[in-house]
Amino acid sequence: SQQGEEDPQALSIQEGENATMNCSYKTSINNLQWYRQNSGRGLVHLILIRSNEREKHSGRLRVTLDTSKKSSSLLITASRAADTASYFCAICPADNYGQNFVFGPGTRLSVLP
Amino acid sequence: DAGITQSPRHKVTETGTPVTLRCHQTENHRYMYWYRQDPGHGLRLIHYSYGVKDTDKGEVSDGYSVSRSKTEDFLLTLESATSSQTSVYFCAISEARRDTQYFGPGTRLTVL
């Protein structure tokens, strides 16, 4: 399977702490994206990182990509209660044919006030 | 969810009945997708479209069909609903195949 696998499955932290989620995958990729899903809502795009990039930032979010280890991490700094959500990585395989992004099962983040 | 609507938002139906879900976009994006989301599985692609009347199967297409007669509308049909199709269904759009996908609010379908 080309599916991205997030780790951990669930994470609980205090407000103000940093949260780190990891995504591992099995195939070569064109790009990898992170999405957030609040309970009962659709997914919202956070960051896209291409296979030739190693790190990207967006506000309090930092994404890294290590293609040699086939892994990516999402760091949320100074977390807030509003960051409570599920986070998904989605991989776009490099040899994509008849298929688009493949999503992992997600990490459920709880930020406690 | 801006620019993408799904209807209905909730539906309860009985096994064996046909069901059609509608996705409507106002962004004029070429690609449209149907996913289902189930606990422990993330999102799984059912079908996608790369243009009017151009569609292809995804990972879990059995039991589903789609149609796209206009750029803005993508329909998902369950010809004869089964309990295993109880799920939350999401529509997504993108400008190009490997681009960012933008998701609709979802349709919760329960098949009794």
CSV table of C-alpha atoms in Angstrom, one decimal:
chain,number,residue,atom,x,y,z
A,1,SER,CA,0.0,0.0,0.0
A,2,GLN,CA,1.2,3.5,-0.7
A,3,GLN,CA,-0.8,4.8,2.2
A,4,GLY,CA,0.7,7.4,4.5
A,5,GLU,CA,0.7,6.2,8.1
A,6,GLU,CA,0.5,8.9,10.7
A,7,ASP,CA,2.1,8.5,14.1
A,8,PRO,CA,0.9,8.7,16.8
A,9,GLN,CA,-2.7,7.8,16.3
A,10,ALA,CA,-3.7,10.2,19.1
A,11,LEU,CA,-1.9,13.0,21.0
A,12,SER,CA,-2.9,15.0,24.0
A,13,ILE,CA,-1.0,18.1,25.1
A,14,GLN,CA,-1.4,21.2,27.1
A,15,GLU,CA,-2.0,24.6,25.5
A,16,GLY,CA,1.3,26.3,24.7
A,17,GLU,CA,3.2,23.1,24.1
A,18,ASN,CA,4.4,21.9,20.8
A,19,ALA,CA,2.8,19.0,18.9
A,20,THR,CA,4.7,16.8,16.5
A,21,MET,CA,3.1,14.3,14.2
A,22,ASN,CA,4.8,12.0,11.8
A,23,CYS,CA,3.9,10.5,8.5
A,24,SER,CA,5.6,7.5,6.9
A,25,TYR,CA,5.0,6.2,3.4
A,26,LYS,CA,6.3,3.5,1.1
A,27,THR,CA,6.5,4.8,-2.4
A,28,SER,CA,8.5,7.6,-4.1
A,29,ILE,CA,6.5,10.8,-4.1
A,30,ASN,CA,5.8,13.8,-6.2
A,31,ASN,CA,4.6,15.8,-3.1
A,32,LEU,CA,3.1,15.3,0.3
A,33,GLN,CA,0.4,17.4,1.9
A,34,TRP,CA,-1.0,17.9,5.4
A,35,TYR,CA,-4.6,18.5,6.1
A,36,ARG,CA,-6.6,19.4,9.2
A,37,GLN,CA,-10.1,18.2,10.0
A,38,ASN,CA,-12.2,19.6,12.7
A,39,SER,CA,-14.9,17.4,14.1
A,40,GLY,CA,-17.8,17.0,11.7
A,41,ARG,CA,-16.2,19.2,9.0
A,42,GLY,CA,-14.4,18.7,5.7
A,43,LEU,CA,-10.6,18.7,5.4
A,44,VAL,CA,-8.7,21.9,5.2
A,45,HIS,CA,-5.3,22.1,3.4
A,46,LEU,CA,-2.4,23.2,5.5
A,47,ILE,CA,0.9,22.7,3.6
A,48,LEU,CA,2.1,21.1,0.4
A,49,ILE,CA,5.8,20.0,0.3
A,50,ARG,CA,7.4,18.8,-2.9
A,51,SER,CA,9.8,15.9,-3.1
A,52,ASN,CA,12.8,18.3,-3.7
A,53,GLU,CA,12.0,20.4,-0.7
A,54,ARG,CA,13.1,19.6,2.9
A,55,GLU,CA,11.3,22.1,5.0
A,56,LYS,CA,8.4,24.5,4.8
A,57,HIS,CA,6.8,26.9,7.2
A,58,SER,CA,3.4,28.4,7.5
A,59,GLY,CA,2.7,30.5,10.6
A,60,ARG,CA,3.0,28.2,13.6
A,61,LEU,CA,3.3,25.1,11.3
A,62,ARG,CA,6.6,23.6,10.2
A,63,VAL,CA,6.7,20.6,7.9
A,64,THR,CA,9.8,18.6,7.1
A,65,LEU,CA,10.4,15.9,4.5
A,66,ASP,CA,13.0,13.2,4.5
A,67,THR,CA,12.7,11.3,1.2
A,68,SER,CA,15.6,8.9,2.1
A,69,LYS,CA,13.6,7.8,5.2
A,70,LYS,CA,10.2,8.2,3.4
A,71,SER,CA,8.9,10.3,6.2
A,72,SER,CA,7.5,13.7,7.0
A,73,SER,CA,6.7,15.5,10.2
A,74,LEU,CA,4.3,18.3,11.1
A,75,LEU,CA,5.2,20.5,14.0
A,76,ILE,CA,2.6,22.9,15.5
A,77,THR,CA,4.3,25.3,17.9
A,78,ALA,CA,2.7,27.1,20.8
A,79,SER,CA,-0.5,25.0,20.4
A,80,ARG,CA,-3.9,26.4,21.2
A,81,ALA,CA,-7.2,24.8,22.0
A,82,ALA,CA,-8.4,25.7,18.5
A,83,ASP,CA,-5.7,23.3,17.1
A,84,THR,CA,-7.7,20.4,18.4
A,85,ALA,CA,-8.5,18.4,15.3
A,86,SER,CA,-7.5,15.4,13.3
A,87,TYR,CA,-4.4,15.8,11.1
A,88,PHE,CA,-3.9,13.8,7.9
A,89,CYS,CA,-1.0,13.4,5.6
A,90,ALA,CA,-1.7,12.7,1.9
A,91,ILE,CA,0.9,11.4,-0.5
A,92,CYS,CA,1.0,12.0,-4.2
A,93,PRO,CA,3.0,9.0,-5.6
A,94,ALA,CA,5.6,9.8,-8.2
A,95,ASP,CA,4.5,7.0,-10.5
A,96,ASN,CA,0.9,8.1,-10.2
A,97,TYR,CA,-1.3,6.6,-12.7
A,98,GLY,CA,-5.1,6.6,-12.4
A,99,GLN,CA,-4.8,7.5,-8.8
A,100,ASN,CA,-4.4,10.7,-6.9
A,101,PHE,CA,-3.5,11.5,-3.3
A,102,VAL,CA,-3.6,8.6,-0.8
A,103,PHE,CA,-4.5,9.6,2.7
A,104,GLY,CA,-3.4,8.1,6.0
A,105,PRO,CA,-5.8,7.3,8.9
A,106,GLY,CA,-4.8,10.5,10.7
A,107,THR,CA,-3.6,11.7,14.1
A,108,ARG,CA,-6.2,13.0,16.6
A,109,LEU,CA,-4.7,16.0,18.5
A,110,SER,CA,-6.3,17.2,21.7
A,111,VAL,CA,-5.0,20.5,23.1
A,112,LEU,CA,-6.1,21.0,26.7
A,113,PRO,CA,-6.7,24.5,28.0
B,1,ASP,CA,-15.7,24.8,2.3
B,2,ALA,CA,-16.0,27.9,0.1
B,3,GLY,CA,-17.1,27.2,-3.4
B,4,ILE,CA,-18.1,23.6,-2.8
B,5,THR,CA,-21.4,22.3,-1.7
B,6,GLN,CA,-22.7,18.8,-1.1
B,7,SER,CA,-26.3,17.7,-1.0
B,8,PRO,CA,-27.9,16.2,0.9
B,9,ARG,CA,-25.8,16.7,4.1
B,10,HIS,CA,-27.5,13.9,5.9
B,11,LYS,CA,-29.4,10.9,4.5
B,12,VAL,CA,-30.9,7.8,6.0
B,13,THR,CA,-31.9,5.1,3.6
B,14,GLU,CA,-32.7,1.4,3.4
B,15,THR,CA,-30.7,-1.4,2.0
B,16,GLY,CA,-31.4,-1.9,-1.7
B,17,THR,CA,-32.5,1.6,-2.5
B,18,PRO,CA,-30.7,3.8,-4.9
B,19,VAL,CA,-29.0,6.9,-3.6
B,20,THR,CA,-27.5,9.9,-5.4
B,21,LEU,CA,-25.2,12.4,-3.8
B,22,ARG,CA,-24.4,15.7,-5.4
B,23,CYS,CA,-21.3,17.8,-5.4
B,24,HIS,CA,-21.5,21.3,-6.8
B,25,GLN,CA,-18.5,23.7,-7.3
B,26,THR,CA,-18.3,27.3,-8.3
B,27,GLU,CA,-14.5,27.4,-8.7
B,28,ASN,CA,-14.4,26.0,-12.3
B,29,HIS,CA,-11.8,23.4,-11.2
B,30,ARG,CA,-11.1,20.6,-13.7
B,31,TYR,CA,-10.7,17.8,-11.2
B,32,MET,CA,-13.4,16.5,-8.9
B,33,TYR,CA,-13.2,13.6,-6.4
B,34,TRP,CA,-15.5,11.5,-4.3
B,35,TYR,CA,-14.0,10.0,-1.1
B,36,ARG,CA,-15.5,8.0,1.7
B,37,GLN,CA,-14.2,8.4,5.3
B,38,ASP,CA,-14.5,5.5,7.8
B,39,PRO,CA,-12.9,5.2,11.2
B,40,GLY,CA,-9.3,3.8,11.0
B,41,HIS,CA,-9.2,4.2,7.2
B,42,GLY,CA,-8.7,7.8,6.6
B,43,LEU,CA,-10.1,8.9,3.2
B,44,ARG,CA,-10.4,6.5,0.4
B,45,LEU,CA,-10.9,7.5,-3.2
B,46,ILE,CA,-14.1,6.2,-4.8
B,47,HIS,CA,-14.1,7.9,-8.2
B,48,TYR,CA,-12.7,11.0,-9.7
B,49,SER,CA,-13.3,13.1,-12.8
B,50,TYR,CA,-10.7,15.0,-14.9
B,51,GLY,CA,-13.3,16.8,-17.1
B,52,VAL,CA,-16.8,16.7,-18.3
B,53,LYS,CA,-17.8,13.1,-19.1
B,54,ASP,CA,-14.2,12.0,-18.1
B,55,THR,CA,-14.2,9.8,-15.0
B,56,ASP,CA,-12.0,7.1,-13.6
B,57,LYS,CA,-12.2,4.6,-10.7
B,58,GLY,CA,-10.4,5.0,-7.4
B,59,GLU,CA,-9.5,2.6,-4.7
B,60,VAL,CA,-13.0,1.6,-3.6
B,61,SER,CA,-15.2,2.0,-6.6
B,62,ASP,CA,-17.2,-1.3,-6.4
B,63,GLY,CA,-20.9,-0.5,-5.9
B,64,TYR,CA,-20.6,3.1,-6.9
B,65,SER,CA,-21.0,5.0,-10.2
B,66,VAL,CA,-20.4,8.6,-11.1
B,67,SER,CA,-21.4,11.1,-13.7
B,68,ARG,CA,-20.2,14.6,-14.7
B,69,SER,CA,-22.3,16.3,-17.3
B,70,LYS,CA,-21.3,19.8,-16.4
B,71,THR,CA,-18.0,21.2,-15.0
B,72,GLU,CA,-19.6,22.3,-11.8
B,73,ASP,CA,-21.5,19.1,-10.9
B,74,PHE,CA,-20.2,15.6,-10.0
B,75,LEU,CA,-22.8,13.0,-8.9
B,76,LEU,CA,-22.1,9.9,-7.0
B,77,THR,CA,-24.7,7.1,-7.2
B,78,LEU,CA,-25.1,4.0,-5.1
B,79,GLU,CA,-27.3,1.8,-7.4
B,80,SER,CA,-28.4,-0.4,-4.5
B,81,ALA,CA,-27.2,0.8,-1.2
B,82,THR,CA,-25.7,-1.7,1.3
B,83,SER,CA,-25.0,-1.3,5.0
B,84,SER,CA,-21.2,-1.4,4.2
B,85,GLN,CA,-21.7,1.9,2.4
B,86,THR,CA,-22.7,3.7,5.6
B,87,SER,CA,-20.1,6.3,5.8
B,88,VAL,CA,-19.3,10.0,5.5
B,89,TYR,CA,-18.8,11.0,1.8
B,90,PHE,CA,-16.6,14.0,0.9
B,91,CYS,CA,-16.3,15.7,-2.4
B,92,ALA,CA,-13.1,17.5,-3.3
B,93,ILE,CA,-11.8,19.6,-6.2
B,94,SER,CA,-8.5,20.6,-7.6
B,95,GLU,CA,-7.1,22.6,-10.5
B,96,ALA,CA,-4.7,19.9,-11.5
B,97,ARG,CA,-4.2,16.3,-10.6
B,98,ARG,CA,-1.4,16.8,-8.1
B,99,ASP,CA,-2.5,20.1,-6.7
B,100,THR,CA,-4.0,21.0,-3.4
B,101,GLN,CA,-7.5,19.5,-3.0
B,102,TYR,CA,-10.3,21.6,-1.5
B,103,PHE,CA,-13.0,19.7,0.3
B,104,GLY,CA,-16.7,20.0,0.7
B,105,PRO,CA,-18.5,19.8,4.1
B,106,GLY,CA,-19.4,16.1,3.6
B,107,THR,CA,-22.6,14.0,3.5
B,108,ARG,CA,-23.3,11.5,6.3
B,109,LEU,CA,-25.1,8.5,4.8
B,110,THR,CA,-26.7,5.8,6.9
B,111,VAL,CA,-27.9,2.6,5.2
B,112,LEU,CA,-30.2,0.6,7.4
